[in-house]
Amino acid sequence: MTRKTDVKVSKTLSWLLRHGAEKEGLTLGPGGWAKVDEVLKTSSFKKIDLEKIKEVVANCPKKRFALKDDDGTLYIRANQGHSLQVEDLDLEEITADSDVPAVIHGTYHRHWSSIKQQGLSRMNRTHIHFTPGAPGESGVISGMRSSCEILIYVDLAKALSGEPVV
């Protein structure tokens, strides 16, 4: 299979594990984990095998997915970006502005007017995506598209204080 196939599998996995599990009859357990054998039974994965899923997960530069073996049963999850409610999603709470070097949200010119008027919104997702640096900086592997036209820097100390962040 080709790189084009890998991209298609990655995008389909992202959709299934972040947004479409219920539509496909797939049950996500705590933390967003789904049994890989159940994923392979969904209509989107009829022609995909376990080795291709392992390859896509291992080679994803943005680390979108995780695999775990629990007593011989293989599970997969999307690491972020869910619009589905996920019980016990593995997130780390930020409690001090020293916890991260920066808090940046990437967006596009077409959304800027709305953001200026209404603030950042999670839209149909369960969280707003931020990164600890700009795309391409060391350690920044996901959280915003490299095509973003505007970077919004959040004053984390002010946000944590409960003051309105303008």
Short mmCIF file of N, CA and C in Angstrom, two decimals:
data_model
loop_
_atom_site.label_atom_id
_atom_site.label_comp_id
_atom_site.label_asym_id
_atom_site.label_seq_id
_atom_site.Cartn_x
_atom_site.Cartn_y
_atom_site.Cartn_z
N MET A 1 0.84 -1.19 0.00
CA MET A 1 0.00 0.00 0.00
C MET A 1 0.87 1.24 0.00
N THR A 2 0.31 2.32 -0.41
CA THR A 2 1.07 3.55 -0.63
C THR A 2 0.89 4.55 0.49
N ARG A 3 1.66 5.61 0.41
CA ARG A 3 1.53 6.72 1.36
C ARG A 3 0.11 7.29 1.30
N LYS A 4 -0.45 7.33 0.10
CA LYS A 4 -1.82 7.83 -0.09
C LYS A 4 -2.80 6.97 0.72
N THR A 5 -2.58 5.67 0.73
CA THR A 5 -3.41 4.77 1.52
C THR A 5 -3.23 5.05 3.01
N ASP A 6 -1.98 5.26 3.45
CA ASP A 6 -1.72 5.57 4.86
C ASP A 6 -2.47 6.82 5.30
N VAL A 7 -2.46 7.85 4.48
CA VAL A 7 -3.16 9.10 4.80
C VAL A 7 -4.66 8.84 4.91
N LYS A 8 -5.19 8.06 3.97
CA LYS A 8 -6.61 7.75 4.00
C LYS A 8 -6.97 6.96 5.26
N VAL A 9 -6.16 5.98 5.62
CA VAL A 9 -6.41 5.20 6.83
C VAL A 9 -6.34 6.10 8.06
N SER A 10 -5.34 6.98 8.12
CA SER A 10 -5.19 7.89 9.25
C SER A 10 -6.40 8.81 9.38
N LYS A 11 -6.84 9.38 8.27
CA LYS A 11 -8.01 10.27 8.31
C LYS A 11 -9.27 9.52 8.71
N THR A 12 -9.41 8.29 8.23
CA THR A 12 -10.58 7.50 8.57
C THR A 12 -10.54 7.11 10.05
N LEU A 13 -9.37 6.74 10.55
CA LEU A 13 -9.23 6.44 11.98
C LEU A 13 -9.56 7.68 12.81
N SER A 14 -9.06 8.84 12.39
CA SER A 14 -9.35 10.08 13.12
C SER A 14 -10.84 10.33 13.19
N TRP A 15 -11.51 10.21 12.06
CA TRP A 15 -12.96 10.43 12.05
C TRP A 15 -13.67 9.43 12.95
N LEU A 16 -13.33 8.16 12.82
CA LEU A 16 -14.01 7.11 13.58
C LEU A 16 -13.81 7.29 15.08
N LEU A 17 -12.57 7.48 15.51
CA LEU A 17 -12.25 7.50 16.95
C LEU A 17 -12.53 8.86 17.60
N ARG A 18 -12.64 9.92 16.81
CA ARG A 18 -12.88 11.25 17.37
C ARG A 18 -14.32 11.70 17.23
N HIS A 19 -14.99 11.24 16.16
CA HIS A 19 -16.32 11.78 15.84
C HIS A 19 -17.38 10.73 15.51
N GLY A 20 -17.02 9.64 14.86
CA GLY A 20 -18.01 8.77 14.25
C GLY A 20 -18.24 7.42 14.89
N ALA A 21 -17.68 7.16 16.06
CA ALA A 21 -17.80 5.83 16.67
C ALA A 21 -19.26 5.40 16.83
N GLU A 22 -20.08 6.28 17.36
CA GLU A 22 -21.49 5.93 17.58
C GLU A 22 -22.19 5.61 16.27
N LYS A 23 -21.92 6.40 15.24
CA LYS A 23 -22.55 6.16 13.93
C LYS A 23 -22.16 4.81 13.35
N GLU A 24 -20.96 4.35 13.67
CA GLU A 24 -20.47 3.07 13.16
C GLU A 24 -20.74 1.91 14.11
N GLY A 25 -21.41 2.19 15.24
CA GLY A 25 -21.71 1.13 16.21
C GLY A 25 -20.51 0.69 17.01
N LEU A 26 -19.51 1.55 17.10
CA LEU A 26 -18.28 1.23 17.83
C LEU A 26 -18.37 1.83 19.23
N THR A 27 -18.07 1.01 20.22
CA THR A 27 -18.10 1.47 21.60
C THR A 27 -16.71 1.93 22.02
N LEU A 28 -16.63 3.16 22.53
CA LEU A 28 -15.39 3.67 23.09
C LEU A 28 -15.46 3.50 24.60
N GLY A 29 -14.45 2.88 25.16
CA GLY A 29 -14.38 2.71 26.60
C GLY A 29 -13.76 3.92 27.25
N PRO A 30 -13.55 3.85 28.57
CA PRO A 30 -12.88 4.95 29.28
C PRO A 30 -11.56 5.31 28.60
N GLY A 31 -11.29 6.60 28.49
CA GLY A 31 -10.08 7.07 27.83
C GLY A 31 -10.18 7.10 26.31
N GLY A 32 -11.35 6.71 25.78
CA GLY A 32 -11.53 6.70 24.33
C GLY A 32 -11.00 5.45 23.65
N TRP A 33 -10.67 4.42 24.43
CA TRP A 33 -10.10 3.20 23.86
C TRP A 33 -11.17 2.34 23.20
N ALA A 34 -10.86 1.80 22.02
CA ALA A 34 -11.73 0.88 21.29
C ALA A 34 -10.92 -0.37 20.95
N LYS A 35 -11.59 -1.49 20.94
CA LYS A 35 -10.92 -2.74 20.55
C LYS A 35 -10.59 -2.67 19.05
N VAL A 36 -9.34 -2.96 18.72
CA VAL A 36 -8.92 -2.90 17.33
C VAL A 36 -9.71 -3.90 16.48
N ASP A 37 -10.00 -5.08 17.02
CA ASP A 37 -10.77 -6.04 16.22
C ASP A 37 -12.16 -5.52 15.91
N GLU A 38 -12.73 -4.69 16.79
CA GLU A 38 -14.03 -4.07 16.52
C GLU A 38 -13.90 -2.95 15.47
N VAL A 39 -12.81 -2.20 15.53
CA VAL A 39 -12.54 -1.18 14.52
C VAL A 39 -12.47 -1.82 13.13
N LEU A 40 -11.78 -2.94 13.05
CA LEU A 40 -11.60 -3.64 11.77
C LEU A 40 -12.91 -4.20 11.22
N LYS A 41 -13.92 -4.34 12.07
CA LYS A 41 -15.22 -4.85 11.62
C LYS A 41 -16.13 -3.74 11.09
N THR A 42 -15.77 -2.47 11.31
CA THR A 42 -16.61 -1.38 10.83
C THR A 42 -16.53 -1.30 9.31
N SER A 43 -17.54 -0.70 8.72
CA SER A 43 -17.62 -0.63 7.26
C SER A 43 -16.42 0.10 6.64
N SER A 44 -15.85 1.05 7.35
CA SER A 44 -14.73 1.83 6.82
C SER A 44 -13.43 1.04 6.77
N PHE A 45 -13.34 -0.07 7.49
CA PHE A 45 -12.07 -0.79 7.61
C PHE A 45 -12.14 -2.23 7.08
N LYS A 46 -13.13 -2.52 6.28
CA LYS A 46 -13.29 -3.88 5.74
C LYS A 46 -12.06 -4.34 4.96
N LYS A 47 -11.37 -3.42 4.28
CA LYS A 47 -10.23 -3.79 3.43
C LYS A 47 -8.88 -3.48 4.09
N ILE A 48 -8.89 -3.14 5.36
CA ILE A 48 -7.67 -2.78 6.07
C ILE A 48 -7.37 -3.87 7.10
N ASP A 49 -6.09 -4.20 7.25
CA ASP A 49 -5.73 -5.24 8.22
C ASP A 49 -5.00 -4.64 9.43
N LEU A 50 -4.79 -5.48 10.42
CA LEU A 50 -4.16 -5.06 11.67
C LEU A 50 -2.77 -4.46 11.43
N GLU A 51 -2.00 -5.06 10.55
CA GLU A 51 -0.65 -4.56 10.30
C GLU A 51 -0.67 -3.14 9.74
N LYS A 52 -1.64 -2.82 8.89
CA LYS A 52 -1.74 -1.45 8.34
C LYS A 52 -2.08 -0.47 9.46
N ILE A 53 -2.96 -0.85 10.36
CA ILE A 53 -3.30 0.04 11.49
C ILE A 53 -2.06 0.28 12.34
N LYS A 54 -1.33 -0.76 12.67
CA LYS A 54 -0.10 -0.62 13.47
C LYS A 54 0.90 0.30 12.77
N GLU A 55 1.04 0.13 11.47
CA GLU A 55 1.98 0.94 10.68
C GLU A 55 1.57 2.41 10.70
N VAL A 56 0.29 2.69 10.49
CA VAL A 56 -0.19 4.07 10.48
C VAL A 56 0.01 4.72 11.84
N VAL A 57 -0.29 3.99 12.92
CA VAL A 57 -0.11 4.54 14.26
C VAL A 57 1.37 4.81 14.52
N ALA A 58 2.23 3.87 14.19
CA ALA A 58 3.67 4.02 14.44
C ALA A 58 4.30 5.15 13.64
N ASN A 59 3.78 5.38 12.43
CA ASN A 59 4.40 6.36 11.53
C ASN A 59 3.71 7.72 11.53
N CYS A 60 2.74 7.93 12.39
CA CYS A 60 2.03 9.21 12.42
C CYS A 60 2.91 10.26 13.11
N PRO A 61 3.42 11.25 12.37
CA PRO A 61 4.32 12.24 12.97
C PRO A 61 3.65 13.10 14.03
N LYS A 62 2.34 13.24 13.96
CA LYS A 62 1.62 14.06 14.95
C LYS A 62 1.13 13.24 16.14
N LYS A 63 1.46 11.97 16.17
CA LYS A 63 1.09 11.10 17.30
C LYS A 63 -0.40 11.19 17.61
N ARG A 64 -1.23 11.06 16.57
CA ARG A 64 -2.68 11.19 16.72
C ARG A 64 -3.31 10.02 17.45
N PHE A 65 -2.64 8.87 17.45
CA PHE A 65 -3.24 7.65 18.00
C PHE A 65 -2.30 6.97 18.98
N ALA A 66 -2.91 6.09 19.80
CA ALA A 66 -2.13 5.25 20.70
C ALA A 66 -2.70 3.84 20.63
N LEU A 67 -1.83 2.86 20.78
CA LEU A 67 -2.21 1.46 20.87
C LEU A 67 -1.80 0.93 22.23
N LYS A 68 -2.59 0.01 22.77
CA LYS A 68 -2.18 -0.68 24.00
C LYS A 68 -2.68 -2.11 23.94
N ASP A 69 -1.91 -2.99 24.55
CA ASP A 69 -2.28 -4.39 24.66
C ASP A 69 -2.69 -4.64 26.11
N ASP A 70 -3.90 -5.10 26.29
CA ASP A 70 -4.41 -5.39 27.63
C ASP A 70 -4.80 -6.86 27.68
N ASP A 71 -3.91 -7.68 28.25
CA ASP A 71 -4.13 -9.13 28.36
C ASP A 71 -4.45 -9.77 27.01
N GLY A 72 -3.71 -9.39 25.97
CA GLY A 72 -3.88 -10.00 24.66
C GLY A 72 -4.91 -9.34 23.78
N THR A 73 -5.64 -8.35 24.30
CA THR A 73 -6.61 -7.61 23.49
C THR A 73 -5.97 -6.28 23.13
N LEU A 74 -5.93 -5.97 21.84
CA LEU A 74 -5.31 -4.73 21.37
C LEU A 74 -6.37 -3.63 21.28
N TYR A 75 -6.04 -2.47 21.84
CA TYR A 75 -6.93 -1.30 21.84
C TYR A 75 -6.24 -0.14 21.13
N ILE A 76 -7.07 0.75 20.59
CA ILE A 76 -6.59 1.96 19.92
C ILE A 76 -7.44 3.14 20.37
N ARG A 77 -6.83 4.32 20.38
CA ARG A 77 -7.59 5.54 20.66
C ARG A 77 -6.99 6.71 19.90
N ALA A 78 -7.82 7.73 19.71
CA ALA A 78 -7.35 9.02 19.23
C ALA A 78 -6.88 9.79 20.46
N ASN A 79 -5.75 10.44 20.37
CA ASN A 79 -5.20 11.13 21.54
C ASN A 79 -5.84 12.48 21.82
N GLN A 80 -6.51 13.07 20.83
CA GLN A 80 -7.10 14.40 21.04
C GLN A 80 -8.09 14.70 19.93
N GLY A 81 -8.84 15.78 20.09
CA GLY A 81 -9.69 16.29 19.03
C GLY A 81 -11.08 15.70 18.97
N HIS A 82 -11.55 15.12 20.04
CA HIS A 82 -12.85 14.46 20.04
C HIS A 82 -14.01 15.45 20.01
N SER A 83 -15.04 15.11 19.25
CA SER A 83 -16.32 15.80 19.38
C SER A 83 -17.27 14.92 20.18
N LEU A 84 -16.93 13.65 20.33
CA LEU A 84 -17.69 12.74 21.17
C LEU A 84 -17.29 12.95 22.63
N GLN A 85 -18.23 12.78 23.53
CA GLN A 85 -17.88 12.82 24.94
C GLN A 85 -17.13 11.53 25.27
N VAL A 86 -15.96 11.66 25.86
CA VAL A 86 -15.14 10.50 26.19
C VAL A 86 -14.91 10.50 27.70
N GLU A 87 -15.31 9.40 28.31
CA GLU A 87 -15.13 9.24 29.75
C GLU A 87 -13.65 9.06 30.07
N ASP A 88 -13.18 9.76 31.09
CA ASP A 88 -11.80 9.60 31.58
C ASP A 88 -10.74 9.83 30.52
N LEU A 89 -10.93 10.83 29.66
CA LEU A 89 -9.93 11.16 28.66
C LEU A 89 -8.65 11.57 29.38
N ASP A 90 -7.53 11.07 28.93
CA ASP A 90 -6.24 11.28 29.57
C ASP A 90 -5.70 12.66 29.24
N LEU A 91 -6.13 13.65 30.01
CA LEU A 91 -5.65 15.02 29.82
C LEU A 91 -4.92 15.46 31.07
N GLU A 92 -3.94 16.31 30.88
CA GLU A 92 -3.18 16.83 32.01
C GLU A 92 -3.62 18.26 32.29
N GLU A 93 -4.10 18.50 33.49
CA GLU A 93 -4.56 19.83 33.86
C GLU A 93 -3.37 20.77 34.04
N ILE A 94 -3.50 21.96 33.52
CA ILE A 94 -2.47 22.98 33.70
C ILE A 94 -2.93 23.86 34.86
N THR A 95 -2.11 23.92 35.89
CA THR A 95 -2.50 24.67 37.09
C THR A 95 -1.62 25.88 37.35
N ALA A 96 -0.52 26.00 36.62
CA ALA A 96 0.39 27.15 36.81
C ALA A 96 0.94 27.57 35.46
N ASP A 97 1.16 28.86 35.31
CA ASP A 97 1.68 29.34 34.02
C ASP A 97 3.10 28.84 33.75
N SER A 98 3.77 28.32 34.75
CA SER A 98 5.11 27.76 34.54
C SER A 98 5.06 26.32 34.01
N ASP A 99 3.85 25.73 33.93
CA ASP A 99 3.71 24.35 33.46
C ASP A 99 4.03 24.19 31.97
N VAL A 100 3.82 25.24 31.19
CA VAL A 100 4.06 25.17 29.74
C VAL A 100 4.75 26.45 29.28
N PRO A 101 5.59 26.36 28.24
CA PRO A 101 6.31 27.55 27.79
C PRO A 101 5.42 28.60 27.11
N ALA A 102 4.35 28.14 26.46
CA ALA A 102 3.44 29.06 25.76
C ALA A 102 2.12 28.35 25.55
N VAL A 103 1.08 29.12 25.32
CA VAL A 103 -0.24 28.58 25.00
C VAL A 103 -0.70 29.31 23.73
N ILE A 104 -0.70 28.58 22.62
CA ILE A 104 -0.97 29.19 21.32
C ILE A 104 -2.10 28.43 20.63
N HIS A 105 -3.01 29.19 20.04
CA HIS A 105 -4.09 28.62 19.24
C HIS A 105 -3.93 29.13 17.82
N GLY A 106 -3.98 28.22 16.86
CA GLY A 106 -3.86 28.61 15.45
C GLY A 106 -5.22 28.69 14.79
N THR A 107 -5.40 29.70 13.95
CA THR A 107 -6.67 29.86 13.26
C THR A 107 -6.44 30.50 11.88
N TYR A 108 -7.53 30.90 11.26
CA TYR A 108 -7.49 31.45 9.91
C TYR A 108 -8.16 32.83 9.88
N HIS A 109 -7.81 33.63 8.88
CA HIS A 109 -8.38 34.97 8.74
C HIS A 109 -9.91 34.94 8.74
N ARG A 110 -10.50 33.93 8.12
CA ARG A 110 -11.96 33.86 8.02
C ARG A 110 -12.64 33.71 9.39
N HIS A 111 -11.92 33.26 10.41
CA HIS A 111 -12.50 33.08 11.75
C HIS A 111 -12.16 34.23 12.70
N TRP A 112 -11.22 35.08 12.32
CA TRP A 112 -10.68 36.09 13.22
C TRP A 112 -11.75 37.06 13.74
N SER A 113 -12.63 37.54 12.89
CA SER A 113 -13.66 38.48 13.31
C SER A 113 -14.54 37.88 14.41
N SER A 114 -14.96 36.65 14.23
CA SER A 114 -15.79 35.98 15.22
C SER A 114 -15.03 35.78 16.54
N ILE A 115 -13.77 35.40 16.46
CA ILE A 115 -12.96 35.20 17.67
C ILE A 115 -12.80 36.51 18.42
N LYS A 116 -12.56 37.62 17.69
CA LYS A 116 -12.42 38.92 18.35
C LYS A 116 -13.69 39.30 19.08
N GLN A 117 -14.85 38.97 18.50
CA GLN A 117 -16.13 39.35 19.11
C GLN A 117 -16.55 38.40 20.22
N GLN A 118 -16.37 37.09 20.03
CA GLN A 118 -16.93 36.11 20.95
C GLN A 118 -15.90 35.33 21.75
N GLY A 119 -14.63 35.45 21.41
CA GLY A 119 -13.60 34.67 22.07
C GLY A 119 -13.42 33.32 21.41
N LEU A 120 -12.47 32.58 21.91
CA LEU A 120 -12.24 31.24 21.39
C LEU A 120 -13.39 30.33 21.79
N SER A 121 -13.72 29.40 20.91
CA SER A 121 -14.82 28.48 21.16
C SER A 121 -14.37 27.07 20.80
N ARG A 122 -14.84 26.10 21.54
CA ARG A 122 -14.49 24.71 21.22
C ARG A 122 -15.30 24.19 20.04
N MET A 123 -16.26 25.00 19.58
CA MET A 123 -17.13 24.63 18.45
C MET A 123 -17.82 23.31 18.77
N ASN A 124 -17.70 22.30 17.89
CA ASN A 124 -18.36 21.02 18.16
C ASN A 124 -17.42 20.02 18.81
N ARG A 125 -16.25 20.46 19.23
CA ARG A 125 -15.29 19.58 19.90
C ARG A 125 -15.50 19.66 21.41
N THR A 126 -14.80 18.79 22.13
CA THR A 126 -14.91 18.81 23.58
C THR A 126 -13.88 19.73 24.23
N HIS A 127 -12.89 20.18 23.47
CA HIS A 127 -11.85 21.05 24.00
C HIS A 127 -11.37 22.01 22.91
N ILE A 128 -10.74 23.09 23.32
CA ILE A 128 -10.07 24.00 22.38
C ILE A 128 -8.63 23.52 22.25
N HIS A 129 -8.12 23.43 21.05
CA HIS A 129 -6.75 22.97 20.83
C HIS A 129 -5.76 24.11 21.02
N PHE A 130 -4.70 23.83 21.78
CA PHE A 130 -3.60 24.75 21.98
C PHE A 130 -2.30 23.99 21.77
N THR A 131 -1.23 24.72 21.53
CA THR A 131 0.10 24.13 21.46
C THR A 131 1.02 24.89 22.40
N PRO A 132 2.12 24.24 22.81
CA PRO A 132 3.10 24.92 23.67
C PRO A 132 4.13 25.70 22.88
N GLY A 133 3.90 25.87 21.58
CA GLY A 133 4.81 26.61 20.72
C GLY A 133 4.23 26.71 19.33
N ALA A 134 4.92 27.40 18.47
CA ALA A 134 4.47 27.57 17.08
C ALA A 134 4.79 26.31 16.27
N PRO A 135 4.05 26.06 15.20
CA PRO A 135 4.34 24.90 14.36
C PRO A 135 5.80 24.90 13.92
N GLY A 136 6.41 23.74 14.00
CA GLY A 136 7.80 23.61 13.59
C GLY A 136 8.80 23.79 14.72
N GLU A 137 8.35 24.38 15.84
CA GLU A 137 9.26 24.51 16.98
C GLU A 137 9.49 23.15 17.61
N SER A 138 10.60 23.00 18.28
CA SER A 138 10.96 21.75 18.92
C SER A 138 9.87 21.31 19.90
N GLY A 139 9.45 20.06 19.79
CA GLY A 139 8.45 19.51 20.70
C GLY A 139 7.01 19.75 20.30
N VAL A 140 6.77 20.57 19.29
CA VAL A 140 5.40 20.86 18.85
C VAL A 140 5.08 19.91 17.70
N ILE A 141 4.26 18.89 18.02
CA ILE A 141 3.95 17.89 16.99
C ILE A 141 2.49 17.92 16.56
N SER A 142 1.63 18.51 17.37
CA SER A 142 0.22 18.58 16.98
C SER A 142 -0.44 19.72 17.71
N GLY A 143 -1.72 19.92 17.41
CA GLY A 143 -2.47 20.97 18.09
C GLY A 143 -2.94 22.06 17.16
N MET A 144 -2.25 22.22 16.03
CA MET A 144 -2.73 23.18 15.02
C MET A 144 -2.17 22.79 13.66
N ARG A 145 -2.90 23.17 12.67
CA ARG A 145 -2.44 22.90 11.30
C ARG A 145 -1.31 23.86 10.93
N SER A 146 -0.39 23.36 10.15
CA SER A 146 0.74 24.20 9.73
C SER A 146 0.28 25.32 8.80
N SER A 147 -0.92 25.20 8.25
CA SER A 147 -1.44 26.22 7.34
C SER A 147 -2.12 27.38 8.06
N CYS A 148 -2.17 27.36 9.39
CA CYS A 148 -2.82 28.45 10.13
C CYS A 148 -2.22 29.79 9.75
N GLU A 149 -3.09 30.79 9.63
CA GLU A 149 -2.67 32.12 9.20
C GLU A 149 -2.48 33.08 10.38
N ILE A 150 -3.11 32.76 11.51
CA ILE A 150 -3.04 33.63 12.69
C ILE A 150 -2.72 32.77 13.91
N LEU A 151 -1.76 33.22 14.72
CA LEU A 151 -1.45 32.55 15.98
C LEU A 151 -1.95 33.44 17.12
N ILE A 152 -2.77 32.87 17.99
CA ILE A 152 -3.31 33.59 19.14
C ILE A 152 -2.55 33.11 20.38
N TYR A 153 -1.86 34.03 21.03
CA TYR A 153 -1.10 33.71 22.24
C TYR A 153 -1.97 34.02 23.45
N VAL A 154 -2.18 33.02 24.31
CA VAL A 154 -3.02 33.18 25.49
C VAL A 154 -2.13 33.55 26.67
N ASP A 155 -2.56 34.56 27.43
CA ASP A 155 -1.89 34.93 28.67
C ASP A 155 -2.36 33.92 29.71
N LEU A 156 -1.57 32.87 29.92
CA LEU A 156 -1.98 31.76 30.78
C LEU A 156 -2.15 32.20 32.23
N ALA A 157 -1.25 33.04 32.73
CA ALA A 157 -1.38 33.49 34.12
C ALA A 157 -2.72 34.19 34.33
N LYS A 158 -3.09 35.03 33.39
CA LYS A 158 -4.38 35.74 33.48
C LYS A 158 -5.55 34.77 33.35
N ALA A 159 -5.44 33.82 32.42
CA ALA A 159 -6.51 32.85 32.22
C ALA A 159 -6.72 32.00 33.47
N LEU A 160 -5.63 31.60 34.11
CA LEU A 160 -5.74 30.78 35.31
C LEU A 160 -6.27 31.56 36.51
N SER A 161 -6.11 32.89 36.47
CA SER A 161 -6.55 33.71 37.60
C SER A 161 -8.06 33.88 37.63
N GLY A 162 -8.72 33.56 36.53
CA GLY A 162 -10.17 33.73 36.47
C GLY A 162 -10.58 35.08 35.94
N GLU A 163 -9.60 35.97 35.71
CA GLU A 163 -9.91 37.28 35.13
C GLU A 163 -10.34 37.12 33.68
N PRO A 164 -11.18 38.01 33.19
CA PRO A 164 -11.49 37.95 31.76
C PRO A 164 -10.22 38.16 30.94
N VAL A 165 -10.02 37.33 29.94
CA VAL A 165 -8.84 37.45 29.07
C VAL A 165 -9.31 38.12 27.79
N VAL A 166 -8.83 39.32 27.57
CA VAL A 166 -9.27 40.08 26.39
C VAL A 166 -8.10 40.26 25.45
#
